[in-house]
Coordinates of C-alpha atoms in Angstrom, one line a residue:
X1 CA 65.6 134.5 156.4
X2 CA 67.5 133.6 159.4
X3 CA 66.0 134.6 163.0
X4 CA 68.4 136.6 165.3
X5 CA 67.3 135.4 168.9
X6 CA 68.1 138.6 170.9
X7 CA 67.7 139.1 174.7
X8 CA 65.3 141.6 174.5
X9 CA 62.7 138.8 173.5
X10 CA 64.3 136.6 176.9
X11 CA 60.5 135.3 177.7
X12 CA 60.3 133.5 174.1
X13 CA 62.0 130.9 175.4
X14 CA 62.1 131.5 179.3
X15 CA 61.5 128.3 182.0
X16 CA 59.0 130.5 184.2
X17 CA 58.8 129.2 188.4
X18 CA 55.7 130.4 189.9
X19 CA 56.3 130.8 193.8
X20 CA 54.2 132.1 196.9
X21 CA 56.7 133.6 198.9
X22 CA 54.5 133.0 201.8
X23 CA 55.0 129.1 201.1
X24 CA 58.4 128.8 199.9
X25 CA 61.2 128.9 202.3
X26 CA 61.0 130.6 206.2
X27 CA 63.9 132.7 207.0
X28 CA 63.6 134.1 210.6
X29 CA 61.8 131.2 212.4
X30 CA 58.0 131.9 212.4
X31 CA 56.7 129.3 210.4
X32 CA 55.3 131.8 207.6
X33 CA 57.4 132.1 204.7
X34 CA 59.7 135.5 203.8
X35 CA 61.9 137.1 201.8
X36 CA 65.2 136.5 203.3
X37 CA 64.1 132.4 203.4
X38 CA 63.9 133.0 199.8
X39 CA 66.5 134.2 198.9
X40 CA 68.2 131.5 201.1
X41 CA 67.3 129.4 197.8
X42 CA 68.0 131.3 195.1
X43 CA 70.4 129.0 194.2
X44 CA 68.0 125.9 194.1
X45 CA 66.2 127.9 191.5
X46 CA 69.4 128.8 189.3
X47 CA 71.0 124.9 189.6
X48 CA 67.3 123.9 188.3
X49 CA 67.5 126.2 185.3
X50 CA 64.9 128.4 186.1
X51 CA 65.3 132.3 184.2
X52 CA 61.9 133.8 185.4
X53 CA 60.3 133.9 188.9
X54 CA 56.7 134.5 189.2
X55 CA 55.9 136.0 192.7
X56 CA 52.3 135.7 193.9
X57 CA 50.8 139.1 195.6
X58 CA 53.5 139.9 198.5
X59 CA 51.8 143.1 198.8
X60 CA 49.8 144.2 202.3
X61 CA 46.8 142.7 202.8
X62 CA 43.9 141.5 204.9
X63 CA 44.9 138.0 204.1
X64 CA 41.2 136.6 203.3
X65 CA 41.9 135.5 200.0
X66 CA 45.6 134.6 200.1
X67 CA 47.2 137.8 199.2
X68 CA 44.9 138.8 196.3
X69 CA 43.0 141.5 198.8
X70 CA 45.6 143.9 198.7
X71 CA 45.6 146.7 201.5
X72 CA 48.4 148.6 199.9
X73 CA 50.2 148.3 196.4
X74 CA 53.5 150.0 196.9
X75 CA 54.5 148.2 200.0
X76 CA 55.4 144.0 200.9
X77 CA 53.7 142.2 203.6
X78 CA 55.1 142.4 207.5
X79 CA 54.8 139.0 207.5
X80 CA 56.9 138.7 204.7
X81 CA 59.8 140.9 205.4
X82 CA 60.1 144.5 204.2
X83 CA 61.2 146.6 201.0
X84 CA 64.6 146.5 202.0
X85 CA 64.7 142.5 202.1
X86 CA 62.8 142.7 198.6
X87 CA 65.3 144.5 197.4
X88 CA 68.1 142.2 198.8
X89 CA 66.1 139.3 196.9
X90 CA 65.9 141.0 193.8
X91 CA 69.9 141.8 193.9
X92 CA 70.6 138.2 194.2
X93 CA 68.3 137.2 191.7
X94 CA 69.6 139.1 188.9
X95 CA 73.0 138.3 190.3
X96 CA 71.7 134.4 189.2
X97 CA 70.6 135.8 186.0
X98 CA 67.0 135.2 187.2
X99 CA 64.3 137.7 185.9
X100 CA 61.6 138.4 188.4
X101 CA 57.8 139.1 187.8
X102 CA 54.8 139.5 190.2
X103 CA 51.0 139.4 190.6
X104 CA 49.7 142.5 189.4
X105 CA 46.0 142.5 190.9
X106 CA 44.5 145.7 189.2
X107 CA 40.9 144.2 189.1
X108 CA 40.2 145.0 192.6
X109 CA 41.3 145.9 196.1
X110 CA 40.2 144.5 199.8
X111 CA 37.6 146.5 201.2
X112 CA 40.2 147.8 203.6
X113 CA 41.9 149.7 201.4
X114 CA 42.5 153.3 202.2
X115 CA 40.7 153.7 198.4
X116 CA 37.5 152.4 199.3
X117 CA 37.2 153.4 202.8
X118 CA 37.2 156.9 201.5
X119 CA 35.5 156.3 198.9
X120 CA 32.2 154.6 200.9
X121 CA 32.3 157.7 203.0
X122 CA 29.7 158.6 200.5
X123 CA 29.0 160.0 196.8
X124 CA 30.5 163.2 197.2
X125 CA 33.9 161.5 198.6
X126 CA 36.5 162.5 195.6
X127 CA 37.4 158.6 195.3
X128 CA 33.8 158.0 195.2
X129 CA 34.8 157.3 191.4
X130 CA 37.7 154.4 191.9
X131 CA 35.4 152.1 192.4
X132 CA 31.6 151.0 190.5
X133 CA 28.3 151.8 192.5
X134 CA 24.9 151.9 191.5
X135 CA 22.0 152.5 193.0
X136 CA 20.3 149.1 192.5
X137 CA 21.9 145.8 190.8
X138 CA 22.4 145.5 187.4
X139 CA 21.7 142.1 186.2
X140 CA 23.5 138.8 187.5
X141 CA 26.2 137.6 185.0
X142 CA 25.2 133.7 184.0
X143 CA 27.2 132.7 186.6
X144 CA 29.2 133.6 189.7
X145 CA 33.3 132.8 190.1
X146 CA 32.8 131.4 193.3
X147 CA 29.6 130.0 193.8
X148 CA 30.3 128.2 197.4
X149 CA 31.2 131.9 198.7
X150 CA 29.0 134.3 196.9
X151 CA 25.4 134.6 195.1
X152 CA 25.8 138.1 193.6
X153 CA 28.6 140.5 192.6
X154 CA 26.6 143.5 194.2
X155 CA 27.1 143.9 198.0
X156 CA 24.5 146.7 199.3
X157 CA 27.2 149.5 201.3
X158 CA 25.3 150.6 204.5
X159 CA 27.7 153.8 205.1
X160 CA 27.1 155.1 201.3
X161 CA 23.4 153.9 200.1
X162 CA 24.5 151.9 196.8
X163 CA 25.8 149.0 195.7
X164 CA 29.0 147.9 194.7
X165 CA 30.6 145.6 192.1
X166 CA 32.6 143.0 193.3
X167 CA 33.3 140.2 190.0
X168 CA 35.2 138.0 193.1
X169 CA 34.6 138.2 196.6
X170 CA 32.2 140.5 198.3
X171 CA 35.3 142.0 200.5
X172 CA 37.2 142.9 197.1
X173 CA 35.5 145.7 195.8
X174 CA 36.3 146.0 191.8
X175 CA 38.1 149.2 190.8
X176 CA 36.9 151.2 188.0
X177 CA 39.5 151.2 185.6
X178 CA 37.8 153.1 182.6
X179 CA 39.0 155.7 185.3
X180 CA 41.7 157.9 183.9
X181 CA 42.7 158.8 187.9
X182 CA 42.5 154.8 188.7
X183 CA 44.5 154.3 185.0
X184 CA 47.0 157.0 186.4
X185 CA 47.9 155.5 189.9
X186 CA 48.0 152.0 188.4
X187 CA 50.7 153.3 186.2
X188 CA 52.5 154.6 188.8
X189 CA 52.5 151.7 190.7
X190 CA 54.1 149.7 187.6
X191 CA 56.3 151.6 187.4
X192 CA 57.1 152.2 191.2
X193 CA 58.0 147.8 191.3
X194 CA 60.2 148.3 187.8
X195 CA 62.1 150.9 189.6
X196 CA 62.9 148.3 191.8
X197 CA 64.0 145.3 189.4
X198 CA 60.5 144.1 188.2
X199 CA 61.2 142.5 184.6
X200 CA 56.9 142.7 184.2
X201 CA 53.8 141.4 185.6
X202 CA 51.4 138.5 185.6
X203 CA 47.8 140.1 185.2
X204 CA 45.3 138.5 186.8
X205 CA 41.8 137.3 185.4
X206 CA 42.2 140.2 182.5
X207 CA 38.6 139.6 181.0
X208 CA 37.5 140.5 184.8
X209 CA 39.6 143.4 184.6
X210 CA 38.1 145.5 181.3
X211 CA 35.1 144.4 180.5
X212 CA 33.2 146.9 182.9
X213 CA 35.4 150.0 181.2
X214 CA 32.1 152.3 180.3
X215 CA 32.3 153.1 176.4
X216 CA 31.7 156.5 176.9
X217 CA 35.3 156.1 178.7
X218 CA 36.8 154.2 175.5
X219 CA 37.7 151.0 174.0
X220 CA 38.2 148.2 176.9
X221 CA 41.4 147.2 175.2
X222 CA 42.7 150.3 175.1
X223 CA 43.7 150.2 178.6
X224 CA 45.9 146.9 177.8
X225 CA 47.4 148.3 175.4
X226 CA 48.1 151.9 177.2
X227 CA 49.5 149.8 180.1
X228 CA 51.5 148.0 177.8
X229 CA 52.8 151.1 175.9
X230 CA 53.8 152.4 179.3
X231 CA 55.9 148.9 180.2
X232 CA 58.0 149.7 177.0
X233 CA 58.4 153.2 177.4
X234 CA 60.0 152.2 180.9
X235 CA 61.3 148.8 179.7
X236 CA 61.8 147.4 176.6
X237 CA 61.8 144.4 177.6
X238 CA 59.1 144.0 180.3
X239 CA 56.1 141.5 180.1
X240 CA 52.6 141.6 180.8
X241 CA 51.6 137.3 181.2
X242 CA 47.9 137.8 181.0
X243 CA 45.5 135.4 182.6
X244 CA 42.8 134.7 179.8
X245 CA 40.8 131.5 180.3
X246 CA 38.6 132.3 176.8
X247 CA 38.3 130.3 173.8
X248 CA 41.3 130.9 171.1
X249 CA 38.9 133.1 169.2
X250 CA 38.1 135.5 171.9
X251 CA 41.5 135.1 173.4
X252 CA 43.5 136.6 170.3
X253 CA 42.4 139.9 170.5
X254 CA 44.3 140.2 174.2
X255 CA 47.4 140.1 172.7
X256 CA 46.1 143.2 170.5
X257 CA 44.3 141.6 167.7
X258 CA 47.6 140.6 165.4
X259 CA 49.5 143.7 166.2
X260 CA 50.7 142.5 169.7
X261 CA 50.4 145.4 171.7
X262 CA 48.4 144.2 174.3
X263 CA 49.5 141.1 176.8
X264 CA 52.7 139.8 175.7
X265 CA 52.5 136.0 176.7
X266 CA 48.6 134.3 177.0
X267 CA 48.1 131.0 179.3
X268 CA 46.9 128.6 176.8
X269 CA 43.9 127.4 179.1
X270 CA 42.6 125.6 175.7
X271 CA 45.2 123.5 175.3
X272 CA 46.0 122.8 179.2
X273 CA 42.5 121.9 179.5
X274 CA 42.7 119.4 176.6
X275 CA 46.1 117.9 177.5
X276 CA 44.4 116.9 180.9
X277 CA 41.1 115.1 178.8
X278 CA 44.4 113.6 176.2
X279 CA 45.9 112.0 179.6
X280 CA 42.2 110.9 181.2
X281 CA 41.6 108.9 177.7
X282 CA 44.7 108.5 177.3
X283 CA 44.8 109.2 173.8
X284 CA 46.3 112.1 171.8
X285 CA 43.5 113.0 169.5
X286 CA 42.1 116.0 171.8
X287 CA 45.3 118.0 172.7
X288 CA 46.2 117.4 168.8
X289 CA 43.0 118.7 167.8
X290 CA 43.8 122.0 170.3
X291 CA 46.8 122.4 168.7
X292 CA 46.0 122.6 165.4
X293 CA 42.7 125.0 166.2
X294 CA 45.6 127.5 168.0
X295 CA 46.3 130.8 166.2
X296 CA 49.4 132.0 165.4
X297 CA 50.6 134.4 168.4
X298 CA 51.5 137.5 166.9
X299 CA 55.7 137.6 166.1
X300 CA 56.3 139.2 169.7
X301 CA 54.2 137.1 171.4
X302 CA 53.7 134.2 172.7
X303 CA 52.3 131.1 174.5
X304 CA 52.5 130.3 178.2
X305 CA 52.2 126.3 178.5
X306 CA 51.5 124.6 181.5
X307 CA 49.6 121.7 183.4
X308 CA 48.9 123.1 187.0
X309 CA 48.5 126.5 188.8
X310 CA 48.1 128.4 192.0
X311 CA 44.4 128.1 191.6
X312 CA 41.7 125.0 190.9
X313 CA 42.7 123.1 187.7
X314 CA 39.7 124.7 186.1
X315 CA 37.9 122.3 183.2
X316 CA 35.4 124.8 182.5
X317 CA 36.1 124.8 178.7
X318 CA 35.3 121.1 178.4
X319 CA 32.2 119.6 177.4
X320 CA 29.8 118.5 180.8
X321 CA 30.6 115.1 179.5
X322 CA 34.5 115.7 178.9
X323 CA 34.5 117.1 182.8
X324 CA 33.2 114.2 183.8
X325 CA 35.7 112.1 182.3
X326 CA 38.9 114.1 183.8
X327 CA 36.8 114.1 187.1
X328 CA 36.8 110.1 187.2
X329 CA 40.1 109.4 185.8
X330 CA 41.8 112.2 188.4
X331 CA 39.4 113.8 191.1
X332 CA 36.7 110.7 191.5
X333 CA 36.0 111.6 195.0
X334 CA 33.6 114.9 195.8
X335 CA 35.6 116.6 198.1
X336 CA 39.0 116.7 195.3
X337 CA 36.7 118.9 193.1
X338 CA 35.6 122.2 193.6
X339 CA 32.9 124.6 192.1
X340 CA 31.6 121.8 189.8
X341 CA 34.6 123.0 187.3
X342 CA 37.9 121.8 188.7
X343 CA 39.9 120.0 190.7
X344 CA 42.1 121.1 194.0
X345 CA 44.5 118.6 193.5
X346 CA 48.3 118.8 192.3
X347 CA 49.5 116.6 189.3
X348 CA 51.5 113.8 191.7
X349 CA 48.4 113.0 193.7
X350 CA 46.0 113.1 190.3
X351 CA 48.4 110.0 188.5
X352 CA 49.0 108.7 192.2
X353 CA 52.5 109.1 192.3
X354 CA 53.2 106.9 189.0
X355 CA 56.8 108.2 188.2
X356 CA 56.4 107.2 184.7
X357 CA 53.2 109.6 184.0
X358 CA 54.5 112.3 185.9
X359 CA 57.9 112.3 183.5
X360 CA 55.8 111.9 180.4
X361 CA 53.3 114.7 181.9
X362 CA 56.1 117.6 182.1
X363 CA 57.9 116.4 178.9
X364 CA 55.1 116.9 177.2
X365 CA 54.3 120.3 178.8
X366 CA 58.1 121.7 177.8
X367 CA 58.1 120.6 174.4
X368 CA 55.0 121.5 173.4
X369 CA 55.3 125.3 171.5
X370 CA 55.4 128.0 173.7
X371 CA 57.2 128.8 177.2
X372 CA 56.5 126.4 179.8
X373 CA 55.2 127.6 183.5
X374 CA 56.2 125.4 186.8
X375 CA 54.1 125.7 190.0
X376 CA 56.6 125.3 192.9
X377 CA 57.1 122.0 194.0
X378 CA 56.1 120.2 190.9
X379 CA 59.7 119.6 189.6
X380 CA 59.8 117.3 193.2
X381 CA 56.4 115.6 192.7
X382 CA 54.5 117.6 195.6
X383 CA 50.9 116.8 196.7
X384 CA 48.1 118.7 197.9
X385 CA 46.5 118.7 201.4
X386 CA 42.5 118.1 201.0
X387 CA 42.1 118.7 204.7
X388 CA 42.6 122.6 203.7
X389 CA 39.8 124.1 202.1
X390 CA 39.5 125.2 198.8
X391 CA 41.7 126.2 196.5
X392 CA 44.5 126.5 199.5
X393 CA 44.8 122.8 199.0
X394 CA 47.2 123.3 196.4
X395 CA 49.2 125.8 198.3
X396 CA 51.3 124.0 200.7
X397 CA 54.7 124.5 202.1
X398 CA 57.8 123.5 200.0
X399 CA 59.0 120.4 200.7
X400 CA 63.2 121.1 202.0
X401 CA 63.8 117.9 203.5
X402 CA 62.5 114.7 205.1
X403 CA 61.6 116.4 208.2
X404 CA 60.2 119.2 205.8
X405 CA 62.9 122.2 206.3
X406 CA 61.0 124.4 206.1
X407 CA 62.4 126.5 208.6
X408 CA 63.2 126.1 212.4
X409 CA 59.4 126.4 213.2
X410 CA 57.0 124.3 212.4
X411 CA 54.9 125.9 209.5
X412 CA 52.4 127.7 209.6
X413 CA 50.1 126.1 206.4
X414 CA 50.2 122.5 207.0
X415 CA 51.8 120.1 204.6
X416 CA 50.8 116.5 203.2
X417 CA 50.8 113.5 205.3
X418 CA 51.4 110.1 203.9
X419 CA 53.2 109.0 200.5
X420 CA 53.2 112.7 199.4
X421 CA 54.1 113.8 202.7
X422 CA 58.2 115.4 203.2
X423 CA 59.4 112.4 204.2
X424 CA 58.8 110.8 200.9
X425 CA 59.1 113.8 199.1
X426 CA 61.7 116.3 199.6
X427 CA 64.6 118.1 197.2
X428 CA 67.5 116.5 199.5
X429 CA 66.8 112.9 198.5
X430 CA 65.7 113.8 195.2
X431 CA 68.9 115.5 194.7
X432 CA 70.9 112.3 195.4
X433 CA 68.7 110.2 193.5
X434 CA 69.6 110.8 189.7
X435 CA 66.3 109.0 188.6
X436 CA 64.2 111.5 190.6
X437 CA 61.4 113.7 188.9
X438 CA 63.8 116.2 190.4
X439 CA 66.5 115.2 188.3
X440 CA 64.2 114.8 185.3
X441 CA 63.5 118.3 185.3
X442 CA 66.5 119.9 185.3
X443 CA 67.3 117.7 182.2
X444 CA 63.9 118.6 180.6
X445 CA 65.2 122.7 181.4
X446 CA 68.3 122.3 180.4
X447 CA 67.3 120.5 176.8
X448 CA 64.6 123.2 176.0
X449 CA 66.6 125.7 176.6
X450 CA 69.2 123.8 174.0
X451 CA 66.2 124.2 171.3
X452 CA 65.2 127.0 170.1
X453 CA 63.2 125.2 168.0
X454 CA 60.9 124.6 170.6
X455 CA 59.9 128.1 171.6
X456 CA 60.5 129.9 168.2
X457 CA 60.0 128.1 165.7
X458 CA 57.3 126.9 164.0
X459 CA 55.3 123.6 164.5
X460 CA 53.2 121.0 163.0
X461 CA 51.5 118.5 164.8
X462 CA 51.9 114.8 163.1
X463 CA 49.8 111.7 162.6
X464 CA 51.6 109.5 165.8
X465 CA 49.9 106.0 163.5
X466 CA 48.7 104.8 167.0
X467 CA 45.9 106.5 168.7
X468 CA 48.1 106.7 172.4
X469 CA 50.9 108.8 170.7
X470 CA 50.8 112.5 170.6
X471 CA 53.7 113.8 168.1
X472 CA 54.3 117.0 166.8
X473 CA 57.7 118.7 165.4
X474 CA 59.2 121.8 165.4
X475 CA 61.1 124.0 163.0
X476 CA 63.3 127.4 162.3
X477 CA 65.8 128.2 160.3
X478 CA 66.5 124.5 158.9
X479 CA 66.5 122.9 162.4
X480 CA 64.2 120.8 163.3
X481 CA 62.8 118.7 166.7
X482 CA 60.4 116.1 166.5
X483 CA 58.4 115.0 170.0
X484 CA 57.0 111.8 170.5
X485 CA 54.9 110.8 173.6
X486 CA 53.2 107.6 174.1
X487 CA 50.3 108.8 176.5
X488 CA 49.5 104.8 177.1
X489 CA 50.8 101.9 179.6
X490 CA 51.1 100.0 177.0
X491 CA 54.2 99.8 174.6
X492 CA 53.3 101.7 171.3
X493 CA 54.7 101.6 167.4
X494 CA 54.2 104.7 165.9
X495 CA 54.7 105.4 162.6
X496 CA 55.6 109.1 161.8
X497 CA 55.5 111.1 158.2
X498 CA 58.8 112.9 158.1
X499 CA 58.3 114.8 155.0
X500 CA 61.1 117.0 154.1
X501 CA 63.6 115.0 156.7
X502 CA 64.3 111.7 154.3
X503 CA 68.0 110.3 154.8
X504 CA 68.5 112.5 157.9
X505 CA 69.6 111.2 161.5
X506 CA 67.4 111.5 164.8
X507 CA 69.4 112.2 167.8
X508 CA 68.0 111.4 170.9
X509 CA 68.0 114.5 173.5
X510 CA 66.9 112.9 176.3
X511 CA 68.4 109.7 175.9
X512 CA 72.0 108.8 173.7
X513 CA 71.0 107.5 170.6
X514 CA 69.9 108.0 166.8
X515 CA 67.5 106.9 164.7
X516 CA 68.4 106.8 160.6
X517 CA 65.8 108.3 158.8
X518 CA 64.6 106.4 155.4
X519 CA 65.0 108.2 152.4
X520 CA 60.8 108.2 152.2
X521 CA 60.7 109.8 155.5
X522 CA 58.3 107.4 156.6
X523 CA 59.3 105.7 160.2
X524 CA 58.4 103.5 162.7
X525 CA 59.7 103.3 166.3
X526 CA 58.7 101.7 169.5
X527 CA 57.6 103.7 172.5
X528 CA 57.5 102.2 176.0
X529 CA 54.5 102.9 178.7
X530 CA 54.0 106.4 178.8
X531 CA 57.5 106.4 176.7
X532 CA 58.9 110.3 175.6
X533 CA 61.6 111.3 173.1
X534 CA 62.8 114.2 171.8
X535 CA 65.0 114.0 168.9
X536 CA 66.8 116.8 166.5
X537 CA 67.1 116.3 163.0
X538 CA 71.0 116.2 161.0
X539 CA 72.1 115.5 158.1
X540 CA 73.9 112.5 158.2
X541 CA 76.9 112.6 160.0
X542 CA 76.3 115.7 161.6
X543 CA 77.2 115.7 165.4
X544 CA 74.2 117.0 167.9
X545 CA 76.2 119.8 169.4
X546 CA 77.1 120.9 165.3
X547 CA 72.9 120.9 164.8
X548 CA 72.2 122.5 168.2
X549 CA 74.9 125.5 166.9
X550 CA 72.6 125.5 163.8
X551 CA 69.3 125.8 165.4
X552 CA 71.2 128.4 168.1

């Protein structure tokens, strides 16, 4: 039965940009970023291909943990412009055919929050109820998400006599969500931001978010998949991208155990996490091994692939020993790791600006199954700043030009000095420079967006012969792309078990070329240091843009 790719499912095979608006681009000369400077670039996004943009919290806040304490959920940040210039953003968006999504923080608020301050007026305060108190601590989870900040998640409250939860930071106070008045004004504000273009919402740190619902208040993933109902019935085709970092076992049931009702995309932390030990040993054998352990997503659902975030490149699914191993081969040095779990360092600086491993890196990344998510400034090879503490490291102003063009004042957040600093690495040269990573990506967009393959079909990962070469193939509705990535500096034969593709022809997507299948479907082919290709099976004789109309 032949697949009918509809817009309705656009986020099957999107090219999601993750962006701090803050960070991006300043528009009116104060060195903090805003939403006209954004929309200044709007086109930037579109010439690189990108169809989804991920907005980190632009809501009002107290600004101690980067936006994520938000003051007030149905307004933008002073500093970052007002509703209005949201709204102008969003038009020109959409006018690019750009979908837009944003941080939906619904685990907590900042402790300034209108909510809590009336609701620590004391237990009689009608809010008293938006938030979790008790009278004395209940016991310590095994361990705390920020361990260099915090040694509890109960903070005694002085004005009100109890304590309160707080899963993050002791100044964001977790809302009670088993709540039906807390479940109410959350949907409201969904469906305040969808009123105003909102195609859905990246939920943060969703195990954080239901796993204090009381039972005598229901089923925990009932409020995912009440939130989700009320997307639909507003939408029908907004997403929920859920932030999950759980083992594939645990991690299923958030996209509603098979029935996927729930989150409609999952970060595939398992397989990001593996990738990163793959590229340490710099052999395929544990990111195949991830792979193959992966469930099936269920049909309207899917896979959110990437190599970097906003946050620390958390290893905390790896083996003590495995850590270690990433930690040497990328973060050797104390002070580029961070909570004995991660690293707060951006891909560039971890393969020290070795063009070759940065390509193979992101072709990897958008051909493995699933839709792939870019952290600004990757596609132009940006570094972090480990003078800024923490996980703000990795949040640094985009790099414009060689002066940093930021905007006419100097920024606010400072950026990198030295090889990764603007004057090395910036979007104008890399723009004129057609073997730029820049350059790179927009080829590696515009080719996965050519295969559907990629993002809907179904996929096997195969036995590369060679212990360096990860390759796996993809499949619907008689098309077929095969991947092959030599994760080595050496140059690689790898000998792949075509089964079903005997007497067919390769051809190259990335570079020109074909390949002749033998009739036995057994094949060799060479692969140079950290060597990638991409290739779409034919029958003989068959031109590429005849099998891309098939697969299409």
């Amino acid at each position: 039965m032949r697949m009918t790719y509809t817009s309705d499912l656009w986020w099957k095979n999107a090219v999601v940009y993750c962006l701090d608006v803050e960070t991006f681009k300043d528009g009116n000369g104060d060195g903090i970023g805003d939403f006209r400077g954004l929309s200044q670039e709007v086109d930037y996004l579109a010439d690189l291909g990108i169809t989804c943009l991920w907005l980190m919290p632009f809501y009002p806040t107290a600004n101690q943990d980067d936006g994520y304490d938000v003051t007030d959920f149905y307004g933008v940040d002073p500093r970052l412009g007002t509703l209005g210039d949201f709204v102008e953003f969003m038009r020109t968006a959409h006018d690019r055919g750009i979908r837009v999504i944003a941080d939906l923080v619904l685990n907590h608020t900042s402790d300034r929050h209108p909510w809590f301050q009336e609701a620590r007026r004391g237990k009689d305060s009608p809010m008293r109820d938006w938030y979790v108190w008790k009278d004395e601590p209940e016991p310590e989870p095994e361990s705390v998400v920020f361990p260099d900040q915090e040694d509890s998640v109960w903070e005694y409250d002085e004005p009100s006599g109890q304590y309160y939860l707080h899963s993050f930071y002791k100044h964001q106070p977790d809302l009670n969500v088993g709540n039906p008045a807390v479940r109410d004004e959350l949907s409201r504000i969904l469906g305040f931001w969808m009123e105003l273009g909102l195609s859905g919402f990246r939920v943060d740190a969703v195990p954080f978010l239901i796993e204090n619902i009381s039972p005598e208040l229901g089923e925990p993933h009932e409020f995912l998949a009440g939130m989700r109902a009320f997307l639909t019935r507003r939408r029908g085709n907004s997403v929920l991208l859920g932030e999950v970092n759980l083992p594939y076992k645990e991690l299923l049931a958030y996209f509603g155990d098979g029935l996927g009702d729930e989150l409609t995309m999952c970060f595939d932390f398992m397989a990001m996490q593996k990738t990163w030990l793959a590229l340490a040993r710099e052999e395929a054998a544990p990111l195949a091994a991830a792979l193959r352990e992966r469930p099936q997503a269920p049909k309207d659902a899917q896979w959110a692939m990437f190599l970097r975030n906003h946050d620390e490149l958390t290893l905390d699914k790896l083996s003590d020993e495995e850590r270690q191993e990433v930690f040497r081969a990328f973060g050797p040095e104390e002070h580029m790791q961070i909570y004995g779990r991660g690293l707060r360092r951006r891909l560039p600086a971890m393969f020290d600006g070795d063009l070759r491993r940065m390509k193979l890196a992101y072709s990897l990344m958008f051909s493995l199954p699933g839709t792939p998510v870019l952290y600004y400034g990757e596609e132009i090879g940006m570094g972090e700043n480990l003078e800024v503490e923490g996980r703000m490291a990795v949040r640094t102003p985009m790099q414009w030009s060689p002066d940093g063009g930021f905007g006419s004042a100097e920024p606010v957040r400072p950026m990198p000095e030295g090889k990764f600093g603007p004057e090395h690495v910036n979007v104008i040269d890399q723009k004129r420079d057609n073997g730029s990573l820049l350059r790179w990506i927009q080829l590696l967009v515009e080719r996965y967006r050519e295969c559907p393959e990629l993002a809907w079909g179904e996929y096997e990962v195969l036995d590369g012969g060679h212990p360096a070469v990860h390759a796996h193939r993809s499949g619907t509705d008689g098309a077929t792309v095969v991947a092959v990535h030599n994760l080595s500096g050496e140059t690689v034969e790898a000998e792949l078990d075509l089964d079903g593709l005997g007497g067919c022809q390769l051809t190259d997507l990335l570079v020109d070329g074909t390949v002749e299948v033998p009739d036995s479907g057994r094949m060799r082919m060479e692969l140079g240091p950290y060597g990638t290709r991409w290739m779409r099976a034919s029958d003989k004789g068959t031109s590429p843009a005849d099998a891309s109309a098939k697969a299409g």
